[in-house]
Tab-separated table of C-alpha atoms in Angstrom:
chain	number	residue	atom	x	y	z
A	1	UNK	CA	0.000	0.000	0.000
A	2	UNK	CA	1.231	3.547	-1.327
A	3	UNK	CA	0.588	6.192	1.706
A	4	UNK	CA	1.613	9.287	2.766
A	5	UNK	CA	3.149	9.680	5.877
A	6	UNK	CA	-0.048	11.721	6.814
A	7	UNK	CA	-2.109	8.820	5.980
A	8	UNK	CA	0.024	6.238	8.358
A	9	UNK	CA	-0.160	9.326	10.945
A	10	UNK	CA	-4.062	8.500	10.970
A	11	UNK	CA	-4.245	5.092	10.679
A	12	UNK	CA	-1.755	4.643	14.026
A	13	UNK	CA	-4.633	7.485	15.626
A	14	UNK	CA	-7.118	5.220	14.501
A	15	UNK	CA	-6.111	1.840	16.267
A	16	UNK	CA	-7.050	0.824	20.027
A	17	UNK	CA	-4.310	-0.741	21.156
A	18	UNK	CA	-2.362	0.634	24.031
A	19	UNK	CA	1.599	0.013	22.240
A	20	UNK	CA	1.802	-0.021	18.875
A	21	UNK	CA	5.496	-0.691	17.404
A	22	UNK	CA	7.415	0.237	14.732
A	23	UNK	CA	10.204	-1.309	13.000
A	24	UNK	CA	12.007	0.966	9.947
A	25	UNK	CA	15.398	1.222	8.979
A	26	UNK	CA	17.516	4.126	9.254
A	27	UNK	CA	16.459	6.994	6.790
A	28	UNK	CA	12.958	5.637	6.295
A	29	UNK	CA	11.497	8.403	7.828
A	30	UNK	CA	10.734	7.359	12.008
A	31	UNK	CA	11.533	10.833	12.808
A	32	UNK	CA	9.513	12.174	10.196
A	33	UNK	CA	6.430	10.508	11.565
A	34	UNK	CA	6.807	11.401	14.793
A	35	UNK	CA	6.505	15.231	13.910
A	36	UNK	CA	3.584	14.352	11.359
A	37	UNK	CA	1.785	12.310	13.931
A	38	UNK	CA	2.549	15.261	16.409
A	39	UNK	CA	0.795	17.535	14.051
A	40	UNK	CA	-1.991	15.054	13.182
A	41	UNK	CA	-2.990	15.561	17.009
A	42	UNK	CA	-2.804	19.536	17.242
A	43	UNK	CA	-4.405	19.805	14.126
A	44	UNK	CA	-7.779	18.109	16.122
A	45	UNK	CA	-7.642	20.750	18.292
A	46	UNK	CA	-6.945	23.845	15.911
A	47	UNK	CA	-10.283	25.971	17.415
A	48	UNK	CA	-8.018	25.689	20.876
A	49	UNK	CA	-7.282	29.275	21.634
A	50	UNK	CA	-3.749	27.848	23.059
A	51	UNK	CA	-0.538	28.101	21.423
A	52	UNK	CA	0.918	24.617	19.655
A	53	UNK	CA	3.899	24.604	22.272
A	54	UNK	CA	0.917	24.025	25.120
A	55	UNK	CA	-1.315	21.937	22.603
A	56	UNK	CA	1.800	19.237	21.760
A	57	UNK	CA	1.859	18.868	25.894
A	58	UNK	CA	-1.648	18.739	26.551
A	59	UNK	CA	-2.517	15.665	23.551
A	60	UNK	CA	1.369	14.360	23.778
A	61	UNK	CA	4.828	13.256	24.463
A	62	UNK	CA	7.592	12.428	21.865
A	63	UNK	CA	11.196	12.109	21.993
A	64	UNK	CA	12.744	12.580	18.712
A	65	UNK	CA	16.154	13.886	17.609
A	66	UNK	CA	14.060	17.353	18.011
A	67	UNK	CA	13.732	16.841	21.889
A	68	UNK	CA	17.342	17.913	21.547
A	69	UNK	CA	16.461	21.008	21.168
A	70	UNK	CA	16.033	21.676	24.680
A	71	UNK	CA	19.751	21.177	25.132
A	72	UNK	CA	22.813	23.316	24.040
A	73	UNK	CA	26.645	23.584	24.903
A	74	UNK	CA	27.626	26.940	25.997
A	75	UNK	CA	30.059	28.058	23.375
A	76	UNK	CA	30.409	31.411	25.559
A	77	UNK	CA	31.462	28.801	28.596
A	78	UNK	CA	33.534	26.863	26.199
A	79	UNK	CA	35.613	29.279	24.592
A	80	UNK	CA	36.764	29.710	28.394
A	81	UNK	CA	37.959	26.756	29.183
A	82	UNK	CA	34.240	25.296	30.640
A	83	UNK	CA	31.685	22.753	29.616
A	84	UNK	CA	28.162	22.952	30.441
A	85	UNK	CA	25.433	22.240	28.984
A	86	UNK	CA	22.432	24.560	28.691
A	87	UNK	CA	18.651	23.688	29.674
A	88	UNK	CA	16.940	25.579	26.967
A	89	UNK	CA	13.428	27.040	29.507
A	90	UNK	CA	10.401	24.958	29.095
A	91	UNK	CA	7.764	23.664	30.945
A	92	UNK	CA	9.021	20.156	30.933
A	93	UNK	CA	12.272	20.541	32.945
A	94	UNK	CA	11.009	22.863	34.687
A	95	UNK	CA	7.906	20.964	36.465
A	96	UNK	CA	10.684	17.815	36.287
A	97	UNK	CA	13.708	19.590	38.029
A	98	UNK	CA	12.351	22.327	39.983
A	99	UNK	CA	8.702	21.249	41.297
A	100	UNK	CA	9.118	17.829	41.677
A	101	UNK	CA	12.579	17.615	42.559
A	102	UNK	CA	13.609	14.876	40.382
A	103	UNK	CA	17.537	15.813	39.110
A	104	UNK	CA	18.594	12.374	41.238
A	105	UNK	CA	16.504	10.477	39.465
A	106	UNK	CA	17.595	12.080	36.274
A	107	UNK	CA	20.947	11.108	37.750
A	108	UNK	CA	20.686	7.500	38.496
A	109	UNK	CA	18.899	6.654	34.734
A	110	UNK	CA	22.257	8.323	32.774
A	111	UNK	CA	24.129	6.104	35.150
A	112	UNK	CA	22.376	3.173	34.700
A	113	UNK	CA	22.877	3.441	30.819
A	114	UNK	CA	26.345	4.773	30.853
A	115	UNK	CA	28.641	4.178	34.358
A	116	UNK	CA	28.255	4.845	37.890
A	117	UNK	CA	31.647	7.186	37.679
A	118	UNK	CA	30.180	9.705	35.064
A	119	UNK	CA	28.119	12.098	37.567
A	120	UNK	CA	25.952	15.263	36.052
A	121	UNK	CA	25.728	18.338	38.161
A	122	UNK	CA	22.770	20.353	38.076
A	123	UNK	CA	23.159	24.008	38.805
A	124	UNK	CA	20.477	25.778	41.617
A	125	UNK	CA	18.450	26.848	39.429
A	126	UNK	CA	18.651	23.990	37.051
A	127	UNK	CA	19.383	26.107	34.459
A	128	UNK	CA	22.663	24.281	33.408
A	129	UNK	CA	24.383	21.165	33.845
A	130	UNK	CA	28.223	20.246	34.284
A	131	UNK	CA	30.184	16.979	34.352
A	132	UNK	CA	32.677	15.531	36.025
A	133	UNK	CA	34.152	11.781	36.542
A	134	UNK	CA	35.555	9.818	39.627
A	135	UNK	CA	38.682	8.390	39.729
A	136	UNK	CA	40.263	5.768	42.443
A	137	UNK	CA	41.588	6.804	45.582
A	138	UNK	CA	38.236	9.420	45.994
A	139	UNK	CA	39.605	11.706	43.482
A	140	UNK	CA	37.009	13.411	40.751
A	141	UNK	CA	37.956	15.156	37.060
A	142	UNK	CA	35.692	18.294	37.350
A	143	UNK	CA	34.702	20.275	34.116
A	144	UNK	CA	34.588	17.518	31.731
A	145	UNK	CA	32.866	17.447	27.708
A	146	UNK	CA	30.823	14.512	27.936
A	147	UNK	CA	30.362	12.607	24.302
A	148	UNK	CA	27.295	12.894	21.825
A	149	UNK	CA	25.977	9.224	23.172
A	150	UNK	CA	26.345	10.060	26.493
A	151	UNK	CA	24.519	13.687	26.358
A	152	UNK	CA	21.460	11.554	24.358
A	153	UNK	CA	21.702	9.216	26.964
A	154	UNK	CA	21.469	11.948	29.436
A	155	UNK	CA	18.178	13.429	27.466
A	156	UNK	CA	16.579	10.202	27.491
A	157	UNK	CA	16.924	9.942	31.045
A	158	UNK	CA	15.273	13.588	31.444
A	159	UNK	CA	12.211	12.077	29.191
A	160	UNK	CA	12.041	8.630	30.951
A	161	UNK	CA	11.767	10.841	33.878
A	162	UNK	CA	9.288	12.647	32.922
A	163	UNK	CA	7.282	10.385	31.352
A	164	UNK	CA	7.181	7.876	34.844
A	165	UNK	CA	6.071	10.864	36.641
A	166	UNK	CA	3.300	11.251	34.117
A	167	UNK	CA	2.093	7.438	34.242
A	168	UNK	CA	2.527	7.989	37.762
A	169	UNK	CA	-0.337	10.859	38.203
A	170	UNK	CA	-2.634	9.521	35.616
A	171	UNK	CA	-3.018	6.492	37.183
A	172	UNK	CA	-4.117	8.633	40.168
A	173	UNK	CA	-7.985	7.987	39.596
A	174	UNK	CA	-9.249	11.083	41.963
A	175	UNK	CA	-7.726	14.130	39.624
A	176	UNK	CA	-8.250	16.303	42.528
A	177	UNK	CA	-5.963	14.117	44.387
A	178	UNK	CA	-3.036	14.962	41.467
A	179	UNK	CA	0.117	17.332	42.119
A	180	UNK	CA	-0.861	18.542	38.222
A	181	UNK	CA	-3.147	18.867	36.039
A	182	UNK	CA	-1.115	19.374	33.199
A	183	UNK	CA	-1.506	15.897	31.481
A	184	UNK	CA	-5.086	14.997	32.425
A	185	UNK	CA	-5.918	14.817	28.531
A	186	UNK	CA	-2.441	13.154	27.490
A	187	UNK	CA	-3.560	10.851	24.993
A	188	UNK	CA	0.176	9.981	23.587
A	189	UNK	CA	3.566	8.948	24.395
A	190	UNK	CA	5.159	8.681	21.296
A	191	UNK	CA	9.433	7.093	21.599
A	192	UNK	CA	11.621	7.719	18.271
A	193	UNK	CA	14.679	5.431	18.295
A	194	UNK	CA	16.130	6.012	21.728
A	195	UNK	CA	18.626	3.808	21.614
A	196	UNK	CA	21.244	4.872	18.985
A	197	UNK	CA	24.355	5.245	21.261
A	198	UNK	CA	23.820	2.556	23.898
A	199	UNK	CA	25.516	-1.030	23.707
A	200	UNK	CA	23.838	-4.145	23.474
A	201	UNK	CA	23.541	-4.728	27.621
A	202	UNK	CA	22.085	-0.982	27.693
A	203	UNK	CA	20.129	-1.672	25.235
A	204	UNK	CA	18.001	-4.147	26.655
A	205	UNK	CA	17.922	-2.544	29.944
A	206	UNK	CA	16.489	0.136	28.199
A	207	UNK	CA	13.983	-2.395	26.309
A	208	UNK	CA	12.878	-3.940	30.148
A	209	UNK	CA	12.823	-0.197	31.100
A	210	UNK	CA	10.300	0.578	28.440
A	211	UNK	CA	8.310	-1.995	28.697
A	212	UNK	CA	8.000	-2.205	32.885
A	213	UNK	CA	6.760	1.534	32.773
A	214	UNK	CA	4.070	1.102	30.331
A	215	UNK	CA	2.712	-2.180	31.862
A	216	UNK	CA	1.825	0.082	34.817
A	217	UNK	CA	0.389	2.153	33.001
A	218	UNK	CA	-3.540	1.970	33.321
A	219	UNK	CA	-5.142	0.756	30.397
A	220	UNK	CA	-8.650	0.284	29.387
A	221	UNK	CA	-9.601	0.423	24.966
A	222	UNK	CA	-13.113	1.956	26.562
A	223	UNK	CA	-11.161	5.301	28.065
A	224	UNK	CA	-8.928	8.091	27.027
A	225	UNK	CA	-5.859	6.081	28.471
A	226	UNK	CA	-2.063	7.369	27.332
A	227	UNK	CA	-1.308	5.116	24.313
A	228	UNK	CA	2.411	4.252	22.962
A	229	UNK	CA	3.975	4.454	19.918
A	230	UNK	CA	7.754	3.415	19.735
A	231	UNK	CA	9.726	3.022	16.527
A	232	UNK	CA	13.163	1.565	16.756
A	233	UNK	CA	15.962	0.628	13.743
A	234	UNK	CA	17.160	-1.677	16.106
A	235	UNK	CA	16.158	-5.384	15.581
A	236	UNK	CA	17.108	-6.598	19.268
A	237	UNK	CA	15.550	-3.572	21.077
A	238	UNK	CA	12.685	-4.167	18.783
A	239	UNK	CA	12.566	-8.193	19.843
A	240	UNK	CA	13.212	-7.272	23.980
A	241	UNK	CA	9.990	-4.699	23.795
A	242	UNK	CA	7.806	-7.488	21.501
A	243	UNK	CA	8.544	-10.143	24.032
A	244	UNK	CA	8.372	-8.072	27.401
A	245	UNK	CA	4.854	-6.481	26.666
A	246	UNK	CA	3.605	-9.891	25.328
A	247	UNK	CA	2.620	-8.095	21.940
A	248	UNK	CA	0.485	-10.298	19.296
A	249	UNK	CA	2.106	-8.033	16.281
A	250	UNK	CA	3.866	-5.176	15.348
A	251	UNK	CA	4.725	-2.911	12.524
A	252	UNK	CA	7.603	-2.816	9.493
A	253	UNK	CA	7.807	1.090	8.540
A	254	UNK	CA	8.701	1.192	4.572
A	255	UNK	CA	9.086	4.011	2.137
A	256	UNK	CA	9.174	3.655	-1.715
A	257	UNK	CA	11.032	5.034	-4.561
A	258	UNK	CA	8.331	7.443	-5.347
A	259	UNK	CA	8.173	8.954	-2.031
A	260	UNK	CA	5.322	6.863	-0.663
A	261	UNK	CA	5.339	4.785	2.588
A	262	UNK	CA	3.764	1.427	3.581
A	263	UNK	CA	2.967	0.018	7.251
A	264	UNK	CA	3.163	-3.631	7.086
A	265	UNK	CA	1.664	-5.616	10.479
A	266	UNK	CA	3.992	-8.197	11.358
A	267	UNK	CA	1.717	-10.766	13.314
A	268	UNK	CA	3.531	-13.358	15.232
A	269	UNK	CA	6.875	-13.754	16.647
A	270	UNK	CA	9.118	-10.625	15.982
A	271	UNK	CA	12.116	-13.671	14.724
A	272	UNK	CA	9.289	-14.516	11.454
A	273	UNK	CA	10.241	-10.574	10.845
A	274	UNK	CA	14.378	-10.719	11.576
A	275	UNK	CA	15.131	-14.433	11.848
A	276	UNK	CA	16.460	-13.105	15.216
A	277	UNK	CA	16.873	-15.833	16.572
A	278	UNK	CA	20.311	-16.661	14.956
A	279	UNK	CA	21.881	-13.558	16.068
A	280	UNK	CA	20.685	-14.230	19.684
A	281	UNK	CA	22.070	-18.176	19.186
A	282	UNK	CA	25.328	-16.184	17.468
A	283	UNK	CA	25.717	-13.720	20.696
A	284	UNK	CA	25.298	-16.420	23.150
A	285	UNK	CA	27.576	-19.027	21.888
A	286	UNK	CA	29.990	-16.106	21.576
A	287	UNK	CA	29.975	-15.583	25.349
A	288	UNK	CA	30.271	-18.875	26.363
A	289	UNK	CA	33.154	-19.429	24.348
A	290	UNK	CA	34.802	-16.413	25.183
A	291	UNK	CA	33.688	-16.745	29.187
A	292	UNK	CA	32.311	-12.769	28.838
A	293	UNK	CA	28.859	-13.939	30.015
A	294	UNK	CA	27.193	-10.646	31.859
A	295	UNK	CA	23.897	-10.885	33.608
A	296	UNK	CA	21.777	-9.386	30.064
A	297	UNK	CA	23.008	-13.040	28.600
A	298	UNK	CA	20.199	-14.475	31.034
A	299	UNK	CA	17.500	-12.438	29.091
A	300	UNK	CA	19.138	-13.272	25.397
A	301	UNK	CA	18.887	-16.486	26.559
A	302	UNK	CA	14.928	-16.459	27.923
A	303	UNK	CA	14.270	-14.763	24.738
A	304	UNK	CA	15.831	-17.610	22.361
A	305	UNK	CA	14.240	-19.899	24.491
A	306	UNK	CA	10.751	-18.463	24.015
A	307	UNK	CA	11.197	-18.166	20.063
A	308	UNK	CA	12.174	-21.863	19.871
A	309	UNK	CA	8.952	-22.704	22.083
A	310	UNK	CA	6.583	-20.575	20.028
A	311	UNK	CA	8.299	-22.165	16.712
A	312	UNK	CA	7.642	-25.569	17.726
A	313	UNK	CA	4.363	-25.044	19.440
A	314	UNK	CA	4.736	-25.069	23.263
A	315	UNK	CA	2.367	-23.347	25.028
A	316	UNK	CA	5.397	-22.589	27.605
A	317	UNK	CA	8.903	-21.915	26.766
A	318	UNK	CA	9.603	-24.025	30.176
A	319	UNK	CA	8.768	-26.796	28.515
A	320	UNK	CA	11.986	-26.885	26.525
A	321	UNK	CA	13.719	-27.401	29.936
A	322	UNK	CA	15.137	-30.423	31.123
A	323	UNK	CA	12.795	-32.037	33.089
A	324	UNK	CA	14.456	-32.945	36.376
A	325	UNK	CA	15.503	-29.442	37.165
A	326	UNK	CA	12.682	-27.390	35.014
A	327	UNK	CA	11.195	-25.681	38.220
A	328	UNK	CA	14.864	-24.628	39.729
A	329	UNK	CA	15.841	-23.326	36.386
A	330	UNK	CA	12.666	-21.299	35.262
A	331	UNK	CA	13.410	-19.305	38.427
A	332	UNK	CA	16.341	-18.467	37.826
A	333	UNK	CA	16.212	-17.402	34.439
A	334	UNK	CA	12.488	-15.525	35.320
A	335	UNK	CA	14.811	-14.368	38.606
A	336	UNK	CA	17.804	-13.210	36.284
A	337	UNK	CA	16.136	-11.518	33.220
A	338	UNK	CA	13.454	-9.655	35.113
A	339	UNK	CA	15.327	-8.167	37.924
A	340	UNK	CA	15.640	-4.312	37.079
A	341	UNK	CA	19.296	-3.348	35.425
A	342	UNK	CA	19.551	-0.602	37.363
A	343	UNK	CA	23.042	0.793	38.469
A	344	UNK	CA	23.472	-1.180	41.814
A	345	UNK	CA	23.471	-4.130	40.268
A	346	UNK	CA	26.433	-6.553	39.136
A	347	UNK	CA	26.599	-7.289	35.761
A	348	UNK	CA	29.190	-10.193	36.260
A	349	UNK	CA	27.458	-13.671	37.174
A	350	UNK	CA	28.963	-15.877	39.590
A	351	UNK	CA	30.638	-18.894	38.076
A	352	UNK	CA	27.681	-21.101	38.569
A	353	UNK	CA	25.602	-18.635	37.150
A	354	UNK	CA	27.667	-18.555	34.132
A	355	UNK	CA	27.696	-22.316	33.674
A	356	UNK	CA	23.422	-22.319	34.247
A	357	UNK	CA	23.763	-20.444	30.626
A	358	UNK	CA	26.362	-22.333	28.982
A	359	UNK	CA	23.960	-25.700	30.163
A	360	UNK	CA	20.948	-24.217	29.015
A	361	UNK	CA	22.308	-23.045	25.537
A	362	UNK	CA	24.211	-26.072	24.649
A	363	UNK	CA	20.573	-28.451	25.976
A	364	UNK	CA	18.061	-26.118	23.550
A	365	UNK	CA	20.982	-26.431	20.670
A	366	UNK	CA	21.215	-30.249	21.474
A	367	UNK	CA	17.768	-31.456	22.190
A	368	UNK	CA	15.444	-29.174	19.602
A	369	UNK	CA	17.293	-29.487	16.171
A	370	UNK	CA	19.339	-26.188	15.341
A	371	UNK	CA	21.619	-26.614	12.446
């Protein structure tokens, strides 16, 4: 099917479901619809006396590679020997950083997806931010020009901020009861590629991230309940979200010679789209061989063992587990791949731990005929 992006803009207004998901590859045009689906949704409320700026809050959410916009480098500061990075003013931050007091939690997100030694500093009237990095022996590198990844990792953490805080009060049913009334008639959160920088462990922390917050978000098709759009070049952030939120299909984003675009449902397991499963075989076998088995292996390894289930027809990816220890070993892997990544915890397994994945890997390769 031909279509304009303004066309696929409707049709995604049009469906019921709470997460819809997009799959495109780079310089398809994900960013692209994210601004024409932004527009789609002010343009429904063009007799609104408000300005666009209050109309795009109001209706909804996106990060794009426009949310970037809200951040600049001093060049002023920079020319003089100083990096810091500018919070352009805007409601967002500003209800984030200085009413509900949330620059730590800001913090320990861009730690979690980059390390615990890279530490942002906000300035009092959160206005600015610097950088600086710890060293051993208590010692800290003060004034430092943090890379392109890590200052989209740090704006991704302000929007994952923001949007938990915004899950958090809708799902306050009493909206008397709420701190703000500012989203009350949200009716999208829509996610452009947020993943572009982060390795493959981030990556899928980001993925169980994702899909933890929206899972509490309240849901019914009956309501005006915030519904997600997420679009994503990446096949394995793509295959973490499909199998975390449970997801019956999802979407491949095309566009044509002639200009036109196509939005192709993918129903079934995301591997019928990517033939992930390989790669995930490919990155596990890796590991094992190499001993560099980290605790994200334990989720890789849930996942492959879920494809191979739904490819052979179990109703349970359990069942693929040896029998005599199948109750020991679904908790652990449930245990392993579920637990939140967050910055506290160890990414290196104990050795038993390690040899749990090289046993399961080397049984589903054995037992369930992978050539």
């Amino acid at each position: 099917m031909n279509a304009t992006l303004r066309n696929i803009a409707e049709k995604l207004d049009k469906n019921n479901r709470k997460v819809q998901l997009i799959y495109a590859f780079n310089g398809t045009g994900k960013t692209r619809l994210s601004q024409t689906f932004k527009n789609l949704i002010i343009s429904q409320h063009k007799d609104d006396k408000e300005n666009n700026a209050a109309l795009t809050r109001h209706n909804i959410l996106y990060y794009n590679a426009f949310t970037e916009d809200l951040f600049a480098w001093n060049n002023d500061k920079h020319q003089e020997g100083e990096h810091q990075l500018i919070i352009q003013p805007n409601s967002f931050t500003d209800w984030i950083l200085k009413d509900q007091g949330q620059d730590q939690n800001i913090v320990r997100y861009f730690q979690s997806y980059t390390h615990q030694r890279l530490l942002p500093h906000f300035n009092e009237d959160f206005s600015a931010i610097t950088f600086s990095l710890a060293g051993d022996n208590d010692q800290r590198i003060d004034n430092i020009k943090i890379s392109k990844g890590e200052e989209n990792n740090l704006i991704w953490s302000v929007f994952f901020t923001l949007i938990n805080l915004v899950i958090a009060e809708r799902n306050i049913t009493d909206k008397s009861e709420r701190s703000t009334n500012e989203f009350d008639h949200l009716r999208y959160i829509f996610i452009d590629d947020p993943v572009s920088s982060l390795d493959e462990n981030h990556l899928i922390q980001l993925a169980v991230d994702i899909a933890q917050l929206i899972e509490s978000s309240e849901f019914e098709p009956s309501r005006t309940d915030i519904k997600f759009i997420i679009t994503t070049h990446n096949p394995l952030f793509y295959n973490v979200l499909y199998n975390e939120l449970n997801l019956k299909n999802g979407y491949i984003l095309r566009r044509f010679e002639n200009g036109k675009f196509s939005l192709e449902e993918k129903k079934g397991d995301s591997n019928r789209s990517f033939f992930y499963h390989l790669y995930l075989k490919q990155l596990l076998q890796e590991a094992v061989k190499e001993n560099k088995i980290e605790k994200y292996h334990f989720t890789l390894l849930r996942n492959l063992y879920e494809k191979t289930a739904s490819f052979l027809g179990y109703p349970q990816w359990s069942d693929l587990l040896p029998g005599d220890k199948k109750l020991y070993l679904t908790r652990i892997i449930n245990f392993t791949s579920h637990s939140t990544l967050s910055n506290e915890m160890v990414s290196e397994p104990s050795e038993p731990e390690k040899q749990t994945v090289a046993f399961l890997l080397n049984h589903l390769l054995k037992n369930y005929n992978f050539k």
